[in-house]
Coordinates of C-alpha atoms in Angstrom, one line a residue:
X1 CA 0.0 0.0 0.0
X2 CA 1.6 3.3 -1.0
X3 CA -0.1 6.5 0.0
X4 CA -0.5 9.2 -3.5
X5 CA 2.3 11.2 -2.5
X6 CA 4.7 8.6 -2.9
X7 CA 3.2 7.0 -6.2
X8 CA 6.1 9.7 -7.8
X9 CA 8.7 8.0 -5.9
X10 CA 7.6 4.3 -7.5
X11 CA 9.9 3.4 -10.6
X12 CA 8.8 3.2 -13.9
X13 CA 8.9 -0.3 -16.1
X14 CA 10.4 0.3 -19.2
X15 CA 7.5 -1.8 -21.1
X16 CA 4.3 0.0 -21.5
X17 CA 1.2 -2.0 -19.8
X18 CA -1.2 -3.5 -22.4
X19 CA -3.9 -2.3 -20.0
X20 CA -3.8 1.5 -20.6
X21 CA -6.3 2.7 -18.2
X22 CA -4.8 4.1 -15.1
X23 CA -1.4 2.9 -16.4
X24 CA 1.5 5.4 -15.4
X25 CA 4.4 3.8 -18.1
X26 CA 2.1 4.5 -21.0
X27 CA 2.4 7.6 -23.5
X28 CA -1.3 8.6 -23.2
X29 CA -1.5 8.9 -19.5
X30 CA 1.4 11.4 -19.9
X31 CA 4.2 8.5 -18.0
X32 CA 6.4 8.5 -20.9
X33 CA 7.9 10.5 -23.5
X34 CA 7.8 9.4 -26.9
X35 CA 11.4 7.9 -28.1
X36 CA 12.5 8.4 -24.5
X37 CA 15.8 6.0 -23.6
X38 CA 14.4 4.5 -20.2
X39 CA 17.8 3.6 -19.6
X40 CA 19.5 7.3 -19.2
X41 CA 16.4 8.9 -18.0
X42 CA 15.7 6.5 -15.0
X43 CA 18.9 6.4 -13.0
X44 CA 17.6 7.2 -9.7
X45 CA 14.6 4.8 -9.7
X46 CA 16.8 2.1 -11.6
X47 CA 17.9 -0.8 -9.4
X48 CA 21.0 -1.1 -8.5
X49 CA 22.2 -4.4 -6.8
X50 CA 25.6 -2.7 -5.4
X51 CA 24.1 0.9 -4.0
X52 CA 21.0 0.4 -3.5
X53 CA 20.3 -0.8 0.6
X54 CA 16.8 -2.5 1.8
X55 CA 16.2 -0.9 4.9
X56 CA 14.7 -2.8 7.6
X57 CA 11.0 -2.7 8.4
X58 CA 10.1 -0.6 11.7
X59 CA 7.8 -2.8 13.2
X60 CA 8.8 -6.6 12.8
X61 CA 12.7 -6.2 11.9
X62 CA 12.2 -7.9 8.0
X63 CA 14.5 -6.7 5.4
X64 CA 12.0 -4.7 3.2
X65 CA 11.4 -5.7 -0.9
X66 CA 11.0 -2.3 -2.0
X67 CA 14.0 0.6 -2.5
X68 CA 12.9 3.7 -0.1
X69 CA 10.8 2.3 2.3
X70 CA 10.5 1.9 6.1
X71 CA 7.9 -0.4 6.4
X72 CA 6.9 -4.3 4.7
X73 CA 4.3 -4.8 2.9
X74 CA 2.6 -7.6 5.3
X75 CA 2.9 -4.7 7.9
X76 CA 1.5 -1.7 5.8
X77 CA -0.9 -3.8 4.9
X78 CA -1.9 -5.0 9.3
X79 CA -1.7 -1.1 10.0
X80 CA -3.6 0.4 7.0
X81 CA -0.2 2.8 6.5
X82 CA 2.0 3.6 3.2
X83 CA 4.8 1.3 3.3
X84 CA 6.9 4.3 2.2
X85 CA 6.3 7.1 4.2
X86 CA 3.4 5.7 7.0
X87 CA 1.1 8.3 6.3
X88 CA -2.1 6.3 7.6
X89 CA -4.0 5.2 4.7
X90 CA -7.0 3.2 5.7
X91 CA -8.8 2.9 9.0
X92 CA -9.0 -0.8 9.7
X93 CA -11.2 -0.7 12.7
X94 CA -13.5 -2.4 11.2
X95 CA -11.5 -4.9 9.0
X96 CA -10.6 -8.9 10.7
X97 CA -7.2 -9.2 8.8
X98 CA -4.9 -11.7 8.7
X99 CA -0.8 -12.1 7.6
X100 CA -1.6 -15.5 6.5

């Protein structure tokens, strides 16, 4: 779960999505330039195995799967927060949730 804030911070694939509706890599939903080279534009959302460090999550100590984030998603997802920044997302009161 990732709050709309940090939607911007998410990388880009470099293949559009055959779905286009609500797409963000597409050319129509203004996510790509035409004849744009994905591979100089995209440096700092790129993956990199050597610089790039997975935090740890804050609550239950798991090395997190996702570049820029504080928080797994099995927790985000428990607390109703953005696993990025923990802005609370969803009130889950009223929600019987499970990890499994």
């Amino acid at each position: 779960m990732v709050c709309e804030k940090c939607t911007k911070k998410l990388g880009k694939v470099i293949t559009p999505d055959t779905w286009k509706e609500g797409a963000r890599n597409t050319t129509e939903s203004g996510g790509r330039a035409i004849n744009e080279n994905k591979a100089l534009t995209s440096k700092k959302s790129r993956f990199n195995p050597y610089t790039t460090k997975f935090d740890k999550c804050r609550i239950c100590k798991q090395i997190v799967h996702q570049a820029n984030s504080y928080y797994c998603q099995q927790c985000a997802y428990k607390k109703g927060i953005c696993a990025m920044c923990g802005v609370k997302i969803l009130d889950t009161k009223g929600y019987r949730q499970s990890a499994v």
